[in-house]
Coordinates of C-alpha atoms in Angstrom, one line a residue:
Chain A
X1 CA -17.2 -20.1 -3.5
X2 CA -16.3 -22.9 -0.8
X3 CA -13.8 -21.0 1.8
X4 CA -9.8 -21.5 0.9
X5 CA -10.2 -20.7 -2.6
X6 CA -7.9 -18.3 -4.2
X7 CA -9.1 -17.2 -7.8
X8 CA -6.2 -15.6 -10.0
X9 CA -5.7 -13.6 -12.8
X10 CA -5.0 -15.8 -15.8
X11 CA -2.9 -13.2 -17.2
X12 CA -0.8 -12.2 -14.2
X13 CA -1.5 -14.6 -11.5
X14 CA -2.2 -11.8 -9.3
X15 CA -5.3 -12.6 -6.6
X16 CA -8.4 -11.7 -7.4
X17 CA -10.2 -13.1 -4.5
X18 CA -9.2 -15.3 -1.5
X19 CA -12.4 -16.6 0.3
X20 CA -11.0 -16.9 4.0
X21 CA -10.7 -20.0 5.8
X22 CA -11.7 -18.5 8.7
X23 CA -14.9 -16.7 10.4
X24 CA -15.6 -13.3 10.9
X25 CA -15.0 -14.0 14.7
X26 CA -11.9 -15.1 14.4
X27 CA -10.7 -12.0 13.1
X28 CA -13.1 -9.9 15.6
X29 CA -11.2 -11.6 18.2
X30 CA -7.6 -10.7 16.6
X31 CA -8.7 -7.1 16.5
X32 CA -9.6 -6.7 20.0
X33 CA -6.4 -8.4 21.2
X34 CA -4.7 -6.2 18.8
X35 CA -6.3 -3.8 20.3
X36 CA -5.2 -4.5 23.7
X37 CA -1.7 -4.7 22.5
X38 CA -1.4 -1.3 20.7
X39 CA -2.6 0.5 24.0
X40 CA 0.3 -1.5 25.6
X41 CA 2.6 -0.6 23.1
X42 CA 1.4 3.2 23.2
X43 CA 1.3 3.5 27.3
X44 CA 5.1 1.9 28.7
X45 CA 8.2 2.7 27.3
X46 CA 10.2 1.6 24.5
X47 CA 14.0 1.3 25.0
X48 CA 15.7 2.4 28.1
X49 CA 19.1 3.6 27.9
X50 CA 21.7 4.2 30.8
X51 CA 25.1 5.5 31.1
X52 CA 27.3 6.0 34.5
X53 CA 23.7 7.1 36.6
X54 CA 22.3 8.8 33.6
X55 CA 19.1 7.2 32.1
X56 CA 17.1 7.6 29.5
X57 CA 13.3 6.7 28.9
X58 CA 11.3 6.6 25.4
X59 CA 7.7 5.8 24.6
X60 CA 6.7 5.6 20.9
X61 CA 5.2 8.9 21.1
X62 CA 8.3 10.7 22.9
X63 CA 10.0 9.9 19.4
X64 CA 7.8 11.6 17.7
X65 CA 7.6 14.2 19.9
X66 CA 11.4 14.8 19.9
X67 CA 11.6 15.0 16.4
X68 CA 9.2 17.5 16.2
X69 CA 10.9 19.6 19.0
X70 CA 14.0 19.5 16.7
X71 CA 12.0 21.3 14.2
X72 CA 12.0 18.3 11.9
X73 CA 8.4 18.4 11.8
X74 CA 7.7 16.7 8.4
X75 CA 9.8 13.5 9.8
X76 CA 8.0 13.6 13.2
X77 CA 4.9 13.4 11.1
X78 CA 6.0 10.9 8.9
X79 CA 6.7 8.7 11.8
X80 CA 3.4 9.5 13.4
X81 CA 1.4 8.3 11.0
X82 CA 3.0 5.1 10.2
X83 CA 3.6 3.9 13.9
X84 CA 0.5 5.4 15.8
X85 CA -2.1 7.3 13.5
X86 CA -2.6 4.5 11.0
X87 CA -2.5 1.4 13.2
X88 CA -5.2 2.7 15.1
X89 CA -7.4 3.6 12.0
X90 CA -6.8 0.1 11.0
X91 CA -7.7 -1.5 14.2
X92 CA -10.9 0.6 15.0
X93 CA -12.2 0.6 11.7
X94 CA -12.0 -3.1 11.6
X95 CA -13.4 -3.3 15.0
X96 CA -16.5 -1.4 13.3
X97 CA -16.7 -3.4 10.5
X98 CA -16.2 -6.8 11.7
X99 CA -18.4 -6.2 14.8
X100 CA -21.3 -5.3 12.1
X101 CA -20.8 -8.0 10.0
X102 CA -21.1 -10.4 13.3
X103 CA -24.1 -8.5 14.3
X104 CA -25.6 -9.9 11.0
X105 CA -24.9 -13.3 11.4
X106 CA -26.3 -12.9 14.5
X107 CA -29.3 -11.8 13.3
X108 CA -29.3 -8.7 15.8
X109 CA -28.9 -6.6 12.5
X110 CA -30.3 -6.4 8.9
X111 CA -28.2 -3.9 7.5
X112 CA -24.1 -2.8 7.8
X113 CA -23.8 0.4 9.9
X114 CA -23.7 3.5 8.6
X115 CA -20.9 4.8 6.3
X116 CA -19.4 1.2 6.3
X117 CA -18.6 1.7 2.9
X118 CA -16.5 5.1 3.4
X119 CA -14.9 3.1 6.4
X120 CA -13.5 0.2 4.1
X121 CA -12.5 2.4 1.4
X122 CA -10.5 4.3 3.7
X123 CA -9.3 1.5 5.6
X124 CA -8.1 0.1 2.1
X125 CA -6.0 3.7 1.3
X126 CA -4.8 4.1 5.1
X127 CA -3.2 0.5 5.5
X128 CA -0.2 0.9 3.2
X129 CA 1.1 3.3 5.4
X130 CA 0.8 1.3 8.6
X131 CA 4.9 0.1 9.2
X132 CA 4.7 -1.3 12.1
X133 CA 7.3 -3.9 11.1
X134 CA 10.0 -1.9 9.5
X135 CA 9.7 0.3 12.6
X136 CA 10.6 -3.0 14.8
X137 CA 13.7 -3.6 12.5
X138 CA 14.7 0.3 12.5
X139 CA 14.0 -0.1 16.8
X140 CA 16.6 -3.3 16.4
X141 CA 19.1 -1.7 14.2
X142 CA 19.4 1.1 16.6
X143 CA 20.1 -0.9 19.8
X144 CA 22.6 -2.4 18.4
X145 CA 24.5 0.9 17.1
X146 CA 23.8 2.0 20.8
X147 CA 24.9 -1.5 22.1
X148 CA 28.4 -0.5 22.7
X149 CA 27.9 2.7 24.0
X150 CA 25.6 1.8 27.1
X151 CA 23.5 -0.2 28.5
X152 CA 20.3 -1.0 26.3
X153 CA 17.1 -2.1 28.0
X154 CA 13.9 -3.6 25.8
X155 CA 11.1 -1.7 27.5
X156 CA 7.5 -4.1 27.5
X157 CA 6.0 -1.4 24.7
X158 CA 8.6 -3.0 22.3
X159 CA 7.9 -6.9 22.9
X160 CA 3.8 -5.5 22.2
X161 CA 4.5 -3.8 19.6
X162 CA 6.0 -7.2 18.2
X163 CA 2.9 -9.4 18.9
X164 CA 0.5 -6.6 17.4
X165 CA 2.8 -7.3 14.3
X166 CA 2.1 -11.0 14.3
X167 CA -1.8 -10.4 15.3
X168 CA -2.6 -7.9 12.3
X169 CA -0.7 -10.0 10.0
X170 CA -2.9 -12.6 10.9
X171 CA -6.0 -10.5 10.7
X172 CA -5.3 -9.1 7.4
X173 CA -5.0 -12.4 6.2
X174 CA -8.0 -14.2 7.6
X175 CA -10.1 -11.1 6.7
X176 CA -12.2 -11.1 3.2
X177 CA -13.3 -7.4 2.1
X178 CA -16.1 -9.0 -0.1
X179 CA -17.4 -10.6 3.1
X180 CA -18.5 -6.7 3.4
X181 CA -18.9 -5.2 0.2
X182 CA -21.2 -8.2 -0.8
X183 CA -23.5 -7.3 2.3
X184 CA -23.9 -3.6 1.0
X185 CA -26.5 -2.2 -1.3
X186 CA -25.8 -1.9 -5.0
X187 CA -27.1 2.0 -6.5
X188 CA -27.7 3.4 -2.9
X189 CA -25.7 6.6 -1.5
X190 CA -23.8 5.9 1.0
X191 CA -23.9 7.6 4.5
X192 CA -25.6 7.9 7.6
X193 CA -29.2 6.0 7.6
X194 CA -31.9 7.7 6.2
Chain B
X1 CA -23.7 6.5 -10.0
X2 CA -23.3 4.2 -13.0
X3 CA -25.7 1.4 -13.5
X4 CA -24.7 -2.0 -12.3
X5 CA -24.3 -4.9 -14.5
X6 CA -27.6 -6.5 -15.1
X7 CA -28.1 -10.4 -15.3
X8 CA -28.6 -10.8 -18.8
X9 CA -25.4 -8.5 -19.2
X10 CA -23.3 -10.6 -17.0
X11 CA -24.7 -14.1 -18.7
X12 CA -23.9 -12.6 -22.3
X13 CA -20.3 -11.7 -20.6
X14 CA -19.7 -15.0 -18.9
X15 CA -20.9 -16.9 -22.3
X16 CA -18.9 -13.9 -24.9
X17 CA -22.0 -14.3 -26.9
X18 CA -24.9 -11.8 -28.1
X19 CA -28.1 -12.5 -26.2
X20 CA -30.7 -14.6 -27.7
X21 CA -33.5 -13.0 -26.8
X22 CA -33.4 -9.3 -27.2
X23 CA -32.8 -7.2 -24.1
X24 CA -35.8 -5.5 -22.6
X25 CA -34.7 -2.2 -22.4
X26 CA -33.4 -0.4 -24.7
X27 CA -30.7 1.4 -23.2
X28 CA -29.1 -2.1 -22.4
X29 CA -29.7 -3.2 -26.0
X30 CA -27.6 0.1 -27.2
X31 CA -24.9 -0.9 -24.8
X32 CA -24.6 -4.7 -25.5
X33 CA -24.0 -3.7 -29.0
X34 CA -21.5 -0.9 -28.4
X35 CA -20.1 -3.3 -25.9
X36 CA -19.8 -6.2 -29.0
X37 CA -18.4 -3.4 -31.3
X38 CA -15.1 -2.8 -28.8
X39 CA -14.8 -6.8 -27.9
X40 CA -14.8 -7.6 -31.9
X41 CA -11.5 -4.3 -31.6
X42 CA -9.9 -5.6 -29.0
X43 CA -10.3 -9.2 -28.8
X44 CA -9.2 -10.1 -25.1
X45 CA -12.4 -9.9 -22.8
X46 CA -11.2 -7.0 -20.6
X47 CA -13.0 -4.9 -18.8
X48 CA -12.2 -1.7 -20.5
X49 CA -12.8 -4.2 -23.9
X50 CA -15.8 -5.3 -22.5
X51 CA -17.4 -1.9 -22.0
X52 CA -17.4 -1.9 -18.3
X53 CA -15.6 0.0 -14.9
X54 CA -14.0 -2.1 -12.3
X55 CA -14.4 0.1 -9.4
X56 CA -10.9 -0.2 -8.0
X57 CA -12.1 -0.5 -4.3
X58 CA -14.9 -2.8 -4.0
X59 CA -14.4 -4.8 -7.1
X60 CA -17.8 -4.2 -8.2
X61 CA -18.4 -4.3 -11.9
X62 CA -20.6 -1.6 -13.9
X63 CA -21.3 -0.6 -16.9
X64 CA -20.0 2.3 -18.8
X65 CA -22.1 4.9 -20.9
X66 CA -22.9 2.9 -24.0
X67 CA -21.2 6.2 -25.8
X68 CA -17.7 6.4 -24.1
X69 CA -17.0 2.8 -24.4
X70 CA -15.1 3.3 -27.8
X71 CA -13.1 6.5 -27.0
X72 CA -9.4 5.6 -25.8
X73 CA -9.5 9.2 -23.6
X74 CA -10.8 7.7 -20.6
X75 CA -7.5 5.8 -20.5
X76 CA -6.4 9.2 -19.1
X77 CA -9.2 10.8 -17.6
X78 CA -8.5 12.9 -14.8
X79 CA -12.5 12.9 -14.1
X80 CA -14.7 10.4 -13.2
X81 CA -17.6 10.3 -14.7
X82 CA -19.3 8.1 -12.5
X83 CA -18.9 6.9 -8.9
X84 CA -19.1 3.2 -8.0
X85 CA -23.0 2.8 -7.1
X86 CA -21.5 0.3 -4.8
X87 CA -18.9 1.8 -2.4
X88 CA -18.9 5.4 -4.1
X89 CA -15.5 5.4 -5.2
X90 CA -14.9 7.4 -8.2
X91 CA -14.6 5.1 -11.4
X92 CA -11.8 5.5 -14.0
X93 CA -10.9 2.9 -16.6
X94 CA -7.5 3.0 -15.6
X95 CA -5.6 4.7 -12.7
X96 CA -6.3 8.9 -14.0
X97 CA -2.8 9.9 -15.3
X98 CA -1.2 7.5 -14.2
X99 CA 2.2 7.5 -16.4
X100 CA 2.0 12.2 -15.7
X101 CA 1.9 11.2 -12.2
X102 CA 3.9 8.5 -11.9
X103 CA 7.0 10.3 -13.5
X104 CA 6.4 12.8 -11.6
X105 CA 6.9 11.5 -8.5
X106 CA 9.9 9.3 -9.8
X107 CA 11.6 12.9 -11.0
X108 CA 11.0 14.3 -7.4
X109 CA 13.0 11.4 -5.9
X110 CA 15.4 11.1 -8.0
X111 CA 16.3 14.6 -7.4
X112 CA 16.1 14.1 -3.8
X113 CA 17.7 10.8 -3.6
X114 CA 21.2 13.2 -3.8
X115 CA 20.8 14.9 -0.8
X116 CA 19.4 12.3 1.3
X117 CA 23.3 9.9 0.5
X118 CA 25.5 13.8 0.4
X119 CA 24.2 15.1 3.3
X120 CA 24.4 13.7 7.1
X121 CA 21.9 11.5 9.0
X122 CA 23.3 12.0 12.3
X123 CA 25.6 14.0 14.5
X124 CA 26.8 12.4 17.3
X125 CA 28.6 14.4 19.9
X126 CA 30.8 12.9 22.9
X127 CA 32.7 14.2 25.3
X128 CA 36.1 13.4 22.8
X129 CA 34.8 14.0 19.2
X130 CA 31.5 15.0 17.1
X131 CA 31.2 12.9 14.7
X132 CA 28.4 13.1 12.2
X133 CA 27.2 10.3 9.7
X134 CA 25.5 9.5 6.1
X135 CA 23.6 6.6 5.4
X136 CA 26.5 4.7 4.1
X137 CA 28.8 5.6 6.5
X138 CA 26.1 4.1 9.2
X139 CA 26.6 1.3 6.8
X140 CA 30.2 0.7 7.5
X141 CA 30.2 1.5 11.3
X142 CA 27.9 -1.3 11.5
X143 CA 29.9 -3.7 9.7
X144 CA 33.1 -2.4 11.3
X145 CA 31.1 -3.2 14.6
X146 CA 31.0 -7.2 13.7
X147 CA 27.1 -7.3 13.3
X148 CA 27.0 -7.3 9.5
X149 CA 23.8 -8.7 8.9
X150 CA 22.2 -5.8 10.5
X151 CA 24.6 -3.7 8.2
X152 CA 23.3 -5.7 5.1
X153 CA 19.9 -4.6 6.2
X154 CA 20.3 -1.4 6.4
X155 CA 22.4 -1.0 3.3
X156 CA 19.6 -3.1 1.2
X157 CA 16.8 -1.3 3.0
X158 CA 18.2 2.1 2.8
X159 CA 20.6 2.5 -0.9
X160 CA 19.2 -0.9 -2.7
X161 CA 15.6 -0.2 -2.2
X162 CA 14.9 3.3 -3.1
X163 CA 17.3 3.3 -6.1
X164 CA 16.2 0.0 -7.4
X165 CA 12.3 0.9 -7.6
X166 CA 13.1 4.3 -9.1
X167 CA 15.1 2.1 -12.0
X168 CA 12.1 -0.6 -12.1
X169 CA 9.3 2.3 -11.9
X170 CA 11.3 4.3 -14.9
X171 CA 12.2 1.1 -17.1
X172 CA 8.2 0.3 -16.7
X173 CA 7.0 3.2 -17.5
X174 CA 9.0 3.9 -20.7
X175 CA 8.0 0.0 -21.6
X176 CA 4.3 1.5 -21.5
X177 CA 4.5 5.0 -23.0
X178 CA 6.0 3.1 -26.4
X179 CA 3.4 0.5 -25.6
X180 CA 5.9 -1.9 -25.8
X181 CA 4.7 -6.1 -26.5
X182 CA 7.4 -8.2 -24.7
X183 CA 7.3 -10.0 -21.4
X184 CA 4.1 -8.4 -19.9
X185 CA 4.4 -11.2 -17.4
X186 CA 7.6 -10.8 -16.3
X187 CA 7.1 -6.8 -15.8
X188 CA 3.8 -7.4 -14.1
X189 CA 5.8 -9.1 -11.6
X190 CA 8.6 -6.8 -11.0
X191 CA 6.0 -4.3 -10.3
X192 CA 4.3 -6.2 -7.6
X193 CA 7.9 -6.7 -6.3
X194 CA 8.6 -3.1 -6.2
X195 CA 5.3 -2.5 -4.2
X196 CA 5.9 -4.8 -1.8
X197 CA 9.7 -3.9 -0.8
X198 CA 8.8 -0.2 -1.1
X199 CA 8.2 0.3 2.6
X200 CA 11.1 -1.4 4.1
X201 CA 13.3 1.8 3.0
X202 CA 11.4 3.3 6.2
X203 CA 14.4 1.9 8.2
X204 CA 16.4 4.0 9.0
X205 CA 14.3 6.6 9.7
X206 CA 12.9 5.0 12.6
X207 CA 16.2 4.2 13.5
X208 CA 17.2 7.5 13.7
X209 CA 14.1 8.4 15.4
X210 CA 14.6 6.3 18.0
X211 CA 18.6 6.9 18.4
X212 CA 18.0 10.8 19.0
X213 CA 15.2 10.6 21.7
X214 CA 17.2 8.1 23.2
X215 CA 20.5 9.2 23.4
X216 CA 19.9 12.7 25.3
X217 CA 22.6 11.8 27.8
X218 CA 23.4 16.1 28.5
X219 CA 27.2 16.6 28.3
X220 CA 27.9 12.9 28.1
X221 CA 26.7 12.0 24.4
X222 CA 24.3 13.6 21.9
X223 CA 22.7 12.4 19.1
X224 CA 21.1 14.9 16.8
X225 CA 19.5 14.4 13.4
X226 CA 20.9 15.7 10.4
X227 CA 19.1 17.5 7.0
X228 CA 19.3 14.4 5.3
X229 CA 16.7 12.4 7.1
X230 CA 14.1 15.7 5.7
X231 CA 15.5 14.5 2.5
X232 CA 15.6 10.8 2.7
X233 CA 12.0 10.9 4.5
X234 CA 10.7 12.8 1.8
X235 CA 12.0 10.2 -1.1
X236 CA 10.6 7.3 0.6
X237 CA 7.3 9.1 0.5
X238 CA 7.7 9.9 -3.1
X239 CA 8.8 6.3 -4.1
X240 CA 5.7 5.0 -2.0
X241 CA 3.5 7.2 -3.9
X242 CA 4.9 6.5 -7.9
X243 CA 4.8 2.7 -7.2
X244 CA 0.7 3.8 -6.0
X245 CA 0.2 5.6 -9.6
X246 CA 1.5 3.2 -11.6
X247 CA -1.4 0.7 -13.3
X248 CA 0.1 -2.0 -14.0
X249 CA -3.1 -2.7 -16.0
X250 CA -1.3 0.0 -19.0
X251 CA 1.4 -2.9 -19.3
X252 CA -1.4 -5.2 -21.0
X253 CA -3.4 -2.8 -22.7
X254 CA -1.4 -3.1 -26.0
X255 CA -1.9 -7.0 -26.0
X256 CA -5.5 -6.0 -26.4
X257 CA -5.3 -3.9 -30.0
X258 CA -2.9 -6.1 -31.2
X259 CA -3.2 -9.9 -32.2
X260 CA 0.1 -11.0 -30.4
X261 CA -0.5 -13.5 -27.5
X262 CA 1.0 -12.0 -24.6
X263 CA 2.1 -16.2 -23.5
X264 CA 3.7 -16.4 -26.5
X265 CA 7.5 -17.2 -25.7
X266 CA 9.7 -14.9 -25.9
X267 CA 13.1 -15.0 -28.0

């Protein structure tokens, strides 16, 4: 199928398949630069507060780490895994995948790397849960409740965190699972080379 | 593993016709004709009509044991009986109790959908007052405060969301239970819309997330949460997971057995 082709369900009109328009480098590229901005968004702080010579400091993780020192553990969880834990799945797995799939056309590989399928399927339960983007509006919705109380300052984490939202979306889109599954083995178990 | 489709198997499919020449093996010849047997039932070229497993992560198609292809249990089965000789993944004809665990996870919610609107969210303590909060009363501060977009937001994100996909999930699944033959279009579409504003009812718990590690200002102000982000938490979860269990495959499934066109119009 040429690339750019969308092929629907005649009953529902849902997609079945959308051949990308783009390369497998492309999205390789997005991944690492997504990359690059997750560590950002992980390592500075979030939102500053201060109030007559009081200040205040978060990082994504001090969140979750206050919530869980308020013994709402399930919550700090919750918000661990949908900001931090499956992001960085997402982004390593497809750096695994993506980076095999180039070593192919490269013809420095015959084969996917090991457990490649395992990774995908994984990759395919885990990314639902990444909320990136309705953690940016819940980070917006409460500096503006704070707004009038103090001063509010946008740490550099929160401005990253915004671009990696743009960069996976664009990833996501440009990348085709069946540009992997169609490279793996039909009746073959799957797991580390034997 | 369950075998893959072979190429005679997937011309026959593509054409909906017997072979001409008769298959090689004889296992495949035993199949094509159970496999003709269920198409001449059911009429639409499915792949559960069809005799064959779509493995729900890959995509890849294979075919079912030539004897399970007429029994209507596997609509239900809890166990796979064969993984994906692709990917691995475990294949089921349709998502395995679907409807038992969809409503099951609808029943949770609802129950906790009370307790995450009764109780509070937050409890904010200044120097003058303490002053705790529900979700809706978040709602109105923040259209008291001017910025009622933001309050639209949260009041669609966090009441509109959760309570309209437990009324979509619920209406849907009913429709499928009394395998119900109207509009399969139409309900096929509110479940995709269900699944894709599930998540945004995340809000406000990253709101409050963020409001209590950042407002720690010692005696000057305080922001603690309250037992109803445990609850609300819990029924986003729960909503996230029914509209996961639901197939919305069940909604057509009658069209096959029957001889109604599901593009008829409707009245």
């Amino acid at each position: 199928m040429p690339r750019g082709t969308t092929v629907r369900c005649w009953r529902c009109e849902s997609v079945l398949i959308h051949e990308s328009r783009r390369g497998m480098d492309y999205v390789f590229s997005l991944v690492v630069a997504g990359s690059i901005l997750f560590l950002i968004g992980n390592a500075f702080p979030l939102v500053s507060l201060e109030a007559q010579g009081n200040g205040v400091t978060t990082t994504l993780f001090g969140a979750v780490l206050h919530m869980w020192q308020q013994d709402l553990k399930p919550v700090a969880a919750l918000v661990f895994v949908t900001t931090i834990i499956a992001p960085a799945f997402d982004l390593a797995a497809m750096l695994y995948l993506t980076s095999g799939v180039l070593r192919i056309e490269a013809g420095r590989a015959t084969a996917m790397p090991p457990w490649t399928a395992r990774v995908l399927r994984a990759v395919q339960i885990v990314r639902p849960w990444g909320m990136l983007e309705v953690f940016m509006l819940g980070a917006l919705v409460s500096i503006v409740k704070l707004g009038q109380m103090a001063s509010v300052v946008v740490g550099p984490a929160l401005y990253s965190i915004g671009a990696l939202i743009l960069v996976l979306a664009a990833a996501n889109s440009a990348f085709n699972p069946r540009d992997v599954w169609t490279r793996l083995p039909i009746d073959r178990d799957d797991g580390p080379a034997r | 593993m369950s075998p893959p489709l072979t190429q005679a198997a997937s011309t026959w499919l593509r054409r909906g016709e017997q072979p001409v020449s008769p298959a090689i093996d004889p296992e495949e010849a035993e199949w094509l004709a159970a496999s003709a047997e269920a198409r001449r039932r059911y009429g639409a070229v499915t792949a559960r009509s069809a005799g064959l497993f779509v493995c729900s992560s890959c995509g890849l198609l294979s075919k079912r044991p030539s004897e399970t292809i007429e029994s209507t249990a596997l609509i239900d089965d809890r166990e796979a009986i064969a993984d994906c000789p692709r990917c691995g993944e475990p294949l089921h004809v349709r998502k395995p109790a679907s409807i038992a665990r969809t409503w099951a996870y609808i029943i949770s919610a609802l129950i906790l959908y009370i307790p995450a609107n009764v109780f509070p969210i937050t409890d904010t303590r200044t120097l003058f007052d303490d002053q705790t909060d529900t979700i809706f009363s978040g709602v109105v501060f923040l259209w008291q405060q001017g910025s009622w977009p933001l309050a639209l937001l949260v009041f669609f994100a966090s009441i509109t969301v959760p309570l309209a996909k437990l009324i979509v999930l619920t209406g849907l699944t009913i429709s499928v239970q009394r395998g119900v033959l109207r509009k399969p279009a139409q309900r096929t579409r509110l479940y995709r819309i269900v699944e894709f504003i599930g998540r945004w009812s995340m809000l406000d718990i990253f709101a409050v997330s963020i409001l209590t590690a950042l407002v720690q200002l010692q005696s000057l102000a305080q922001v603690t949460a309250g037992p109803a982000v445990l609850a609300f938490g819990a029924v986003c979860v729960l909503t996230i997971l029914a509209s996961h269990s639901f197939d919305p495959r069940l909604i057509w499934d009658p069209f096959d057995a029957s001889n109604i066109d599901p593009d008829r119009e409707d009245d």
